[in-house]
Amino acid sequence: GDSVTQMEGPVTLSEEAFLTINCTYTATGYPSLFWYVQYPGEGLQLLLKATKADDKGSNKGFEATYRKETTSFHLEKGSVQVSDSAVYFCALSAPSNTGKLIFGQGTTLQVKP
Amino acid sequence: NAGVTQTPKFQVLKTGQSMTLQCAQDMNHNSMYWYRQDPGMGLRLIYYSASEGTTDKGEVPNGYNVSRLNKREFSLRLESAAPSQTSVYFCASSGLNRGGTGELFFGEGSRLTVL
C-alpha cells in the first residue's frame, strides 16, 4: 500500500544553518505531496504542497521539489531560525484516496540560537 | 475564524469507560477525518467521512465508532476505552470531494489518557 518514510529525528541545528529533511514515498499512480508543520501544543498546518512531478512547493523560505524518478519530496531551507523549531510531517494523497492523507512518522527540528 | 474545533482538549479515562470526542468545522467542507498521533508513528487515520451521510474505516478503526451528524460535525466514540487508546486525537476537514486532493485543516487536538 501507499506509504511515506521520513528521516529519523530529532534534528538539531544552529540558527542560520541549512536544513534538509528527507522524505520518500511509495504510491500507485500520481499522488500529491505535502509538508505539514506542527508547532508545540498546536494542530498541524500546511507548509507547502506539490501536485505533479517536477513541481516545487515553497512557503516561508521552505521548499521541496516533487521528484518522481527518485520518489522523493525532500524539505529544504537555506537559513533556519529558532522559530522554525517544530515537528515536520511529509504526507501524500493518492487520487483514489478520497482526499485522505498518509503521513510519515514526523521529524522533530530543534534550532538553537 | 474558528476553523476546526475539537472538544474536549484533555480527558482522563479509566479502562472500560466510554467517551465521545466532538469535532465541528465552519468552512462548509464536505470531508472530515479523525487521526491519532503517537510518538514515532506519525498520524494514522482512524475513520473518515468523504461527504455527509457516509463514513469509512481508515488504517486503525478497531475500538472506535464515528457519526457524521451533519455537514459540520463528525464525532468519534470510544465505547470501552483501553490503555492502547492513549493518544492525541486530531480532527481535520477538507473541501474536496472524492478523488480530489488538497489541504486538510486540523483542529488543535484532544489529548486522551486511559488508565
PDB file of C-alpha atoms in Angstrom:
ATOM      1  CA  GLY A   1       0.000   0.000   0.000  1.00  0.00           C
ATOM      2  CA  ASP A   2       0.876   3.669  -0.074  1.00  0.00           C
ATOM      3  CA  SER A   3       3.439   4.841   2.464  1.00  0.00           C
ATOM      4  CA  VAL A   4       5.732   7.713   3.406  1.00  0.00           C
ATOM      5  CA  THR A   5       9.160   7.439   5.034  1.00  0.00           C
ATOM      6  CA  GLN A   6      10.943  10.354   6.675  1.00  0.00           C
ATOM      7  CA  MET A   7      14.411  10.649   8.084  1.00  0.00           C
ATOM      8  CA  GLU A   8      14.733   9.905  11.766  1.00  0.00           C
ATOM      9  CA  GLY A   9      14.949  12.804  14.156  1.00  0.00           C
ATOM     10  CA  PRO A  10      15.484  14.784  16.150  1.00  0.00           C
ATOM     11  CA  VAL A  11      17.442  17.187  14.000  1.00  0.00           C
ATOM     12  CA  THR A  12      19.358  19.830  15.945  1.00  0.00           C
ATOM     13  CA  LEU A  13      20.784  22.829  14.100  1.00  0.00           C
ATOM     14  CA  SER A  14      22.241  26.193  14.931  1.00  0.00           C
ATOM     15  CA  GLU A  15      20.443  29.306  13.764  1.00  0.00           C
ATOM     16  CA  GLU A  16      21.170  30.176  10.106  1.00  0.00           C
ATOM     17  CA  ALA A  17      22.209  26.611   9.265  1.00  0.00           C
ATOM     18  CA  PHE A  18      20.953  24.827   6.143  1.00  0.00           C
ATOM     19  CA  LEU A  19      18.125  22.344   6.654  1.00  0.00           C
ATOM     20  CA  THR A  20      17.276  19.183   4.758  1.00  0.00           C
ATOM     21  CA  ILE A  21      14.648  16.700   5.901  1.00  0.00           C
ATOM     22  CA  ASN A  22      14.424  13.673   3.644  1.00  0.00           C
ATOM     23  CA  CYS A  23      11.114  12.175   2.555  1.00  0.00           C
ATOM     24  CA  THR A  24      10.476   9.291   0.193  1.00  0.00           C
ATOM     25  CA  TYR A  25       7.175   7.717  -0.746  1.00  0.00           C
ATOM     26  CA  THR A  26       5.590   4.620  -2.224  1.00  0.00           C
ATOM     27  CA  ALA A  27       2.337   5.043  -4.082  1.00  0.00           C
ATOM     28  CA  THR A  28       0.354   3.790  -7.024  1.00  0.00           C
ATOM     29  CA  GLY A  29      -0.467   6.372  -9.625  1.00  0.00           C
ATOM     30  CA  TYR A  30       0.484  10.007  -9.222  1.00  0.00           C
ATOM     31  CA  PRO A  31      -0.020  11.276  -5.693  1.00  0.00           C
ATOM     32  CA  SER A  32       0.011  14.826  -4.425  1.00  0.00           C
ATOM     33  CA  LEU A  33       2.711  15.510  -1.840  1.00  0.00           C
ATOM     34  CA  PHE A  34       2.615  17.741   1.208  1.00  0.00           C
ATOM     35  CA  TRP A  35       4.696  19.028   4.076  1.00  0.00           C
ATOM     36  CA  TYR A  36       2.855  19.884   7.283  1.00  0.00           C
ATOM     37  CA  VAL A  37       4.305  21.578  10.355  1.00  0.00           C
ATOM     38  CA  GLN A  38       3.216  21.170  13.965  1.00  0.00           C
ATOM     39  CA  TYR A  39       4.320  23.770  16.496  1.00  0.00           C
ATOM     40  CA  PRO A  40       4.286  22.778  20.178  1.00  0.00           C
ATOM     41  CA  GLY A  41       0.776  22.334  21.552  1.00  0.00           C
ATOM     42  CA  GLU A  42      -0.894  23.006  18.217  1.00  0.00           C
ATOM     43  CA  GLY A  43      -2.503  21.086  15.385  1.00  0.00           C
ATOM     44  CA  LEU A  44      -0.893  20.537  12.008  1.00  0.00           C
ATOM     45  CA  GLN A  45      -0.854  23.228   9.383  1.00  0.00           C
ATOM     46  CA  LEU A  46       0.053  23.005   5.736  1.00  0.00           C
ATOM     47  CA  LEU A  47       3.539  24.281   4.946  1.00  0.00           C
ATOM     48  CA  LEU A  48       3.700  23.542   1.207  1.00  0.00           C
ATOM     49  CA  LYS A  49       2.489  21.122  -1.427  1.00  0.00           C
ATOM     50  CA  ALA A  50       3.158  19.856  -4.958  1.00  0.00           C
ATOM     51  CA  THR A  51       0.639  18.079  -7.125  1.00  0.00           C
ATOM     52  CA  LYS A  52       2.689  16.782 -10.057  1.00  0.00           C
ATOM     53  CA  ALA A  53       6.191  15.700 -10.973  1.00  0.00           C
ATOM     54  CA  ASP A  54       8.860  18.441 -11.026  1.00  0.00           C
ATOM     55  CA  ASP A  55       6.585  20.886  -9.213  1.00  0.00           C
ATOM     56  CA  LYS A  56       8.293  22.909  -6.494  1.00  0.00           C
ATOM     57  CA  GLY A  57       6.293  23.904  -3.456  1.00  0.00           C
ATOM     58  CA  SER A  58       7.533  26.825  -1.394  1.00  0.00           C
ATOM     59  CA  ASN A  59       6.467  28.842   1.630  1.00  0.00           C
ATOM     60  CA  LYS A  60       8.166  30.842   4.408  1.00  0.00           C
ATOM     61  CA  GLY A  61      11.610  30.119   2.940  1.00  0.00           C
ATOM     62  CA  PHE A  62      10.986  26.355   2.834  1.00  0.00           C
ATOM     63  CA  GLU A  63      10.860  24.493  -0.445  1.00  0.00           C
ATOM     64  CA  ALA A  64      10.503  20.955  -1.731  1.00  0.00           C
ATOM     65  CA  THR A  65      10.565  19.508  -5.250  1.00  0.00           C
ATOM     66  CA  TYR A  66       8.427  16.558  -6.363  1.00  0.00           C
ATOM     67  CA  ARG A  67      10.916  14.051  -7.821  1.00  0.00           C
ATOM     68  CA  LYS A  68       9.073  11.177  -9.450  1.00  0.00           C
ATOM     69  CA  GLU A  69      12.229   9.400 -10.614  1.00  0.00           C
ATOM     70  CA  THR A  70      13.503   9.096  -7.043  1.00  0.00           C
ATOM     71  CA  THR A  71      10.023   9.104  -5.387  1.00  0.00           C
ATOM     72  CA  SER A  72      11.201  11.866  -3.070  1.00  0.00           C
ATOM     73  CA  PHE A  73       9.994  15.190  -1.695  1.00  0.00           C
ATOM     74  CA  HIS A  74      12.810  16.499   0.482  1.00  0.00           C
ATOM     75  CA  LEU A  75      12.225  19.641   2.535  1.00  0.00           C
ATOM     76  CA  GLU A  76      14.920  22.338   2.481  1.00  0.00           C
ATOM     77  CA  LYS A  77      15.522  25.757   3.953  1.00  0.00           C
ATOM     78  CA  GLY A  78      18.620  27.834   3.428  1.00  0.00           C
ATOM     79  CA  SER A  79      18.788  29.502   6.834  1.00  0.00           C
ATOM     80  CA  VAL A  80      16.738  28.237   9.770  1.00  0.00           C
ATOM     81  CA  GLN A  81      15.532  30.338  12.681  1.00  0.00           C
ATOM     82  CA  VAL A  82      14.720  29.427  16.263  1.00  0.00           C
ATOM     83  CA  SER A  83      11.063  29.941  15.395  1.00  0.00           C
ATOM     84  CA  ASP A  84      11.274  27.041  12.905  1.00  0.00           C
ATOM     85  CA  SER A  85      11.586  24.579  15.788  1.00  0.00           C
ATOM     86  CA  ALA A  86       8.667  22.192  15.303  1.00  0.00           C
ATOM     87  CA  VAL A  87       7.717  18.735  14.070  1.00  0.00           C
ATOM     88  CA  TYR A  88       7.578  18.358  10.289  1.00  0.00           C
ATOM     89  CA  PHE A  89       5.418  15.745   8.564  1.00  0.00           C
ATOM     90  CA  CYS A  90       5.629  14.605   4.973  1.00  0.00           C
ATOM     91  CA  ALA A  91       2.358  13.264   3.544  1.00  0.00           C
ATOM     92  CA  LEU A  92       0.810  12.016   0.344  1.00  0.00           C
ATOM     93  CA  SER A  93      -2.660  11.883  -1.090  1.00  0.00           C
ATOM     94  CA  ALA A  94      -3.367   9.486  -3.928  1.00  0.00           C
ATOM     95  CA  PRO A  95      -6.214  10.382  -6.315  1.00  0.00           C
ATOM     96  CA  SER A  96      -8.228   7.342  -5.257  1.00  0.00           C
ATOM     97  CA  ASN A  97      -7.930   8.124  -1.548  1.00  0.00           C
ATOM     98  CA  THR A  98     -10.914  10.464  -1.263  1.00  0.00           C
ATOM     99  CA  GLY A  99      -8.644  13.233  -0.063  1.00  0.00           C
ATOM    100  CA  LYS A 100      -7.265  11.425   2.972  1.00  0.00           C
ATOM    101  CA  LEU A 101      -3.584  11.865   3.700  1.00  0.00           C
ATOM    102  CA  ILE A 102      -0.976   9.245   4.566  1.00  0.00           C
ATOM    103  CA  PHE A 103       1.679  10.669   6.863  1.00  0.00           C
ATOM    104  CA  GLY A 104       5.281   9.901   7.589  1.00  0.00           C
ATOM    105  CA  GLN A 105       6.367   9.477  11.193  1.00  0.00           C
ATOM    106  CA  GLY A 106       7.406  13.121  11.611  1.00  0.00           C
ATOM    107  CA  THR A 107      10.803  14.733  12.147  1.00  0.00           C
ATOM    108  CA  THR A 108      11.468  16.980  15.110  1.00  0.00           C
ATOM    109  CA  LEU A 109      13.592  20.033  14.364  1.00  0.00           C
ATOM    110  CA  GLN A 110      15.246  21.979  17.145  1.00  0.00           C
ATOM    111  CA  VAL A 111      17.068  25.183  16.248  1.00  0.00           C
ATOM    112  CA  LYS A 112      19.424  26.643  18.832  1.00  0.00           C
ATOM    113  CA  PRO A 113      20.399  30.322  18.971  1.00  0.00           C
TER     114      PRO A 113
ATOM    115  CA  ASN B   1     -12.106  32.272  12.202  1.00  0.00           C
ATOM    116  CA  ALA B   2     -12.824  29.141  14.254  1.00  0.00           C
ATOM    117  CA  GLY B   3     -11.905  26.603  11.539  1.00  0.00           C
ATOM    118  CA  VAL B   4     -11.940  23.125  13.111  1.00  0.00           C
ATOM    119  CA  THR B   5     -12.926  22.942  16.781  1.00  0.00           C
ATOM    120  CA  GLN B   6     -12.434  19.855  18.939  1.00  0.00           C
ATOM    121  CA  THR B   7     -13.670  19.144  22.432  1.00  0.00           C
ATOM    122  CA  PRO B   8     -12.520  18.237  24.974  1.00  0.00           C
ATOM    123  CA  LYS B   9      -8.847  19.223  24.775  1.00  0.00           C
ATOM    124  CA  PHE B  10      -7.859  16.888  27.610  1.00  0.00           C
ATOM    125  CA  GLN B  11      -9.521  13.815  29.096  1.00  0.00           C
ATOM    126  CA  VAL B  12      -8.515  11.082  31.509  1.00  0.00           C
ATOM    127  CA  LEU B  13     -10.493   7.835  31.453  1.00  0.00           C
ATOM    128  CA  LYS B  14     -10.377   4.556  33.279  1.00  0.00           C
ATOM    129  CA  THR B  15     -10.204   1.329  31.334  1.00  0.00           C
ATOM    130  CA  GLY B  16     -13.663   0.335  30.170  1.00  0.00           C
ATOM    131  CA  GLN B  17     -15.195   3.802  30.306  1.00  0.00           C
ATOM    132  CA  SER B  18     -16.740   5.355  27.229  1.00  0.00           C
ATOM    133  CA  MET B  19     -16.492   8.827  25.807  1.00  0.00           C
ATOM    134  CA  THR B  20     -17.127  10.867  22.682  1.00  0.00           C
ATOM    135  CA  LEU B  21     -14.789  13.366  21.064  1.00  0.00           C
ATOM    136  CA  GLN B  22     -16.626  16.132  19.294  1.00  0.00           C
ATOM    137  CA  CYS B  23     -15.482  17.936  16.177  1.00  0.00           C
ATOM    138  CA  ALA B  24     -17.078  20.771  14.242  1.00  0.00           C
ATOM    139  CA  GLN B  25     -15.926  22.787  11.235  1.00  0.00           C
ATOM    140  CA  ASP B  26     -17.310  26.047   9.946  1.00  0.00           C
ATOM    141  CA  MET B  27     -15.687  26.034   6.485  1.00  0.00           C
ATOM    142  CA  ASN B  28     -18.525  24.212   4.700  1.00  0.00           C
ATOM    143  CA  HIS B  29     -16.177  21.321   3.934  1.00  0.00           C
ATOM    144  CA  ASN B  30     -17.503  18.035   2.615  1.00  0.00           C
ATOM    145  CA  SER B  31     -14.848  15.699   4.000  1.00  0.00           C
ATOM    146  CA  MET B  32     -13.847  15.142   7.616  1.00  0.00           C
ATOM    147  CA  TYR B  33     -11.263  12.883   9.243  1.00  0.00           C
ATOM    148  CA  TRP B  34     -10.148  11.519  12.593  1.00  0.00           C
ATOM    149  CA  TYR B  35      -6.450  10.775  13.114  1.00  0.00           C
ATOM    150  CA  ARG B  36      -4.477   9.641  16.112  1.00  0.00           C
ATOM    151  CA  GLN B  37      -0.905  10.718  16.765  1.00  0.00           C
ATOM    152  CA  ASP B  38       1.517   8.506  18.633  1.00  0.00           C
ATOM    153  CA  PRO B  39       5.252   9.044  19.191  1.00  0.00           C
ATOM    154  CA  GLY B  40       7.356   7.754  16.302  1.00  0.00           C
ATOM    155  CA  MET B  41       4.306   6.724  14.283  1.00  0.00           C
ATOM    156  CA  GLY B  42       3.128   9.956  12.750  1.00  0.00           C
ATOM    157  CA  LEU B  43      -0.604  10.348  12.237  1.00  0.00           C
ATOM    158  CA  ARG B  44      -2.753   7.346  11.469  1.00  0.00           C
ATOM    159  CA  LEU B  45      -6.239   7.592  10.045  1.00  0.00           C
ATOM    160  CA  ILE B  46      -8.992   6.128  12.214  1.00  0.00           C
ATOM    161  CA  TYR B  47     -12.142   6.956  10.240  1.00  0.00           C
ATOM    162  CA  TYR B  48     -13.162   9.445   7.626  1.00  0.00           C
ATOM    163  CA  SER B  49     -16.303  10.823   6.055  1.00  0.00           C
ATOM    164  CA  ALA B  50     -15.981  11.825   2.422  1.00  0.00           C
ATOM    165  CA  SER B  51     -19.361  13.516   2.472  1.00  0.00           C
ATOM    166  CA  GLU B  52     -22.368  13.987   4.716  1.00  0.00           C
ATOM    167  CA  GLY B  53     -24.065  10.657   5.311  1.00  0.00           C
ATOM    168  CA  THR B  54     -21.041   8.466   4.594  1.00  0.00           C
ATOM    169  CA  THR B  55     -18.281   7.100   6.820  1.00  0.00           C
ATOM    170  CA  ASP B  56     -15.409   4.724   6.064  1.00  0.00           C
ATOM    171  CA  LYS B  57     -12.724   2.943   8.030  1.00  0.00           C
ATOM    172  CA  GLY B  58      -9.178   4.138   7.913  1.00  0.00           C
ATOM    173  CA  GLU B  59      -5.973   2.396   8.938  1.00  0.00           C
ATOM    174  CA  VAL B  60      -6.743   1.830  12.652  1.00  0.00           C
ATOM    175  CA  PRO B  61     -10.554   1.717  13.202  1.00  0.00           C
ATOM    176  CA  ASN B  62     -10.765  -1.031  15.845  1.00  0.00           C
ATOM    177  CA  GLY B  63     -12.245   0.156  19.129  1.00  0.00           C
ATOM    178  CA  TYR B  64     -13.786   3.286  17.642  1.00  0.00           C
ATOM    179  CA  ASN B  65     -17.068   4.381  16.111  1.00  0.00           C
ATOM    180  CA  VAL B  66     -17.952   7.587  14.326  1.00  0.00           C
ATOM    181  CA  SER B  67     -21.013   9.607  13.477  1.00  0.00           C
ATOM    182  CA  ARG B  68     -21.298  12.266  10.790  1.00  0.00           C
ATOM    183  CA  LEU B  69     -24.098  14.148  12.472  1.00  0.00           C
ATOM    184  CA  ASN B  70     -24.433  16.750   9.733  1.00  0.00           C
ATOM    185  CA  LYS B  71     -22.117  18.546   7.348  1.00  0.00           C
ATOM    186  CA  ARG B  72     -20.428  20.455  10.182  1.00  0.00           C
ATOM    187  CA  GLU B  73     -19.990  17.784  12.834  1.00  0.00           C
ATOM    188  CA  PHE B  74     -18.077  14.494  12.992  1.00  0.00           C
ATOM    189  CA  SER B  75     -17.781  12.713  16.338  1.00  0.00           C
ATOM    190  CA  LEU B  76     -15.507   9.874  17.446  1.00  0.00           C
ATOM    191  CA  ARG B  77     -16.673   7.459  20.146  1.00  0.00           C
ATOM    192  CA  LEU B  78     -14.687   5.071  22.302  1.00  0.00           C
ATOM    193  CA  GLU B  79     -17.180   2.511  23.635  1.00  0.00           C
ATOM    194  CA  SER B  80     -14.835   0.753  26.068  1.00  0.00           C
ATOM    195  CA  ALA B  81     -11.545   2.607  26.431  1.00  0.00           C
ATOM    196  CA  ALA B  82      -8.261   0.681  26.619  1.00  0.00           C
ATOM    197  CA  PRO B  83      -4.768   1.913  27.593  1.00  0.00           C
ATOM    198  CA  SER B  84      -3.689   1.371  23.969  1.00  0.00           C
ATOM    199  CA  GLN B  85      -6.029   4.214  23.030  1.00  0.00           C
ATOM    200  CA  THR B  86      -3.974   6.723  24.988  1.00  0.00           C
ATOM    201  CA  SER B  87      -3.047   9.184  22.280  1.00  0.00           C
ATOM    202  CA  VAL B  88      -3.561  12.627  20.849  1.00  0.00           C
ATOM    203  CA  TYR B  89      -6.555  12.736  18.526  1.00  0.00           C
ATOM    204  CA  PHE B  90      -6.886  15.181  15.662  1.00  0.00           C
ATOM    205  CA  CYS B  91      -9.937  16.031  13.645  1.00  0.00           C
ATOM    206  CA  ALA B  92      -9.451  17.506  10.181  1.00  0.00           C
ATOM    207  CA  SER B  93     -11.587  18.669   7.295  1.00  0.00           C
ATOM    208  CA  SER B  94     -11.126  19.203   3.581  1.00  0.00           C
ATOM    209  CA  GLY B  95     -13.144  20.987   0.972  1.00  0.00           C
ATOM    210  CA  LEU B  96     -12.515  18.481  -1.789  1.00  0.00           C
ATOM    211  CA  ASN B  97     -14.817  15.704  -2.871  1.00  0.00           C
ATOM    212  CA  ARG B  98     -13.968  12.119  -3.764  1.00  0.00           C
ATOM    213  CA  GLY B  99     -10.877  11.837  -5.916  1.00  0.00           C
ATOM    214  CA  GLY B 100      -9.666  15.316  -5.075  1.00  0.00           C
ATOM    215  CA  THR B 101      -6.504  16.303  -3.281  1.00  0.00           C
ATOM    216  CA  GLY B 102      -5.894  19.326  -1.229  1.00  0.00           C
ATOM    217  CA  GLU B 103      -5.232  20.884   2.088  1.00  0.00           C
ATOM    218  CA  LEU B 104      -6.506  19.369   5.301  1.00  0.00           C
ATOM    219  CA  PHE B 105      -7.346  21.787   8.078  1.00  0.00           C
ATOM    220  CA  PHE B 106      -6.673  20.419  11.545  1.00  0.00           C
ATOM    221  CA  GLY B 107      -8.088  21.077  14.966  1.00  0.00           C
ATOM    222  CA  GLU B 108      -5.796  21.652  17.932  1.00  0.00           C
ATOM    223  CA  GLY B 109      -6.047  18.081  19.156  1.00  0.00           C
ATOM    224  CA  SER B 110      -7.542  16.188  22.078  1.00  0.00           C
ATOM    225  CA  ARG B 111      -5.142  14.503  24.470  1.00  0.00           C
ATOM    226  CA  LEU B 112      -6.675  11.326  25.883  1.00  0.00           C
ATOM    227  CA  THR B 113      -5.154   9.239  28.657  1.00  0.00           C
ATOM    228  CA  VAL B 114      -6.620   5.840  29.549  1.00  0.00           C
ATOM    229  CA  LEU B 115      -5.520   4.444  32.913  1.00  0.00           C
TER     230      LEU B 115
END
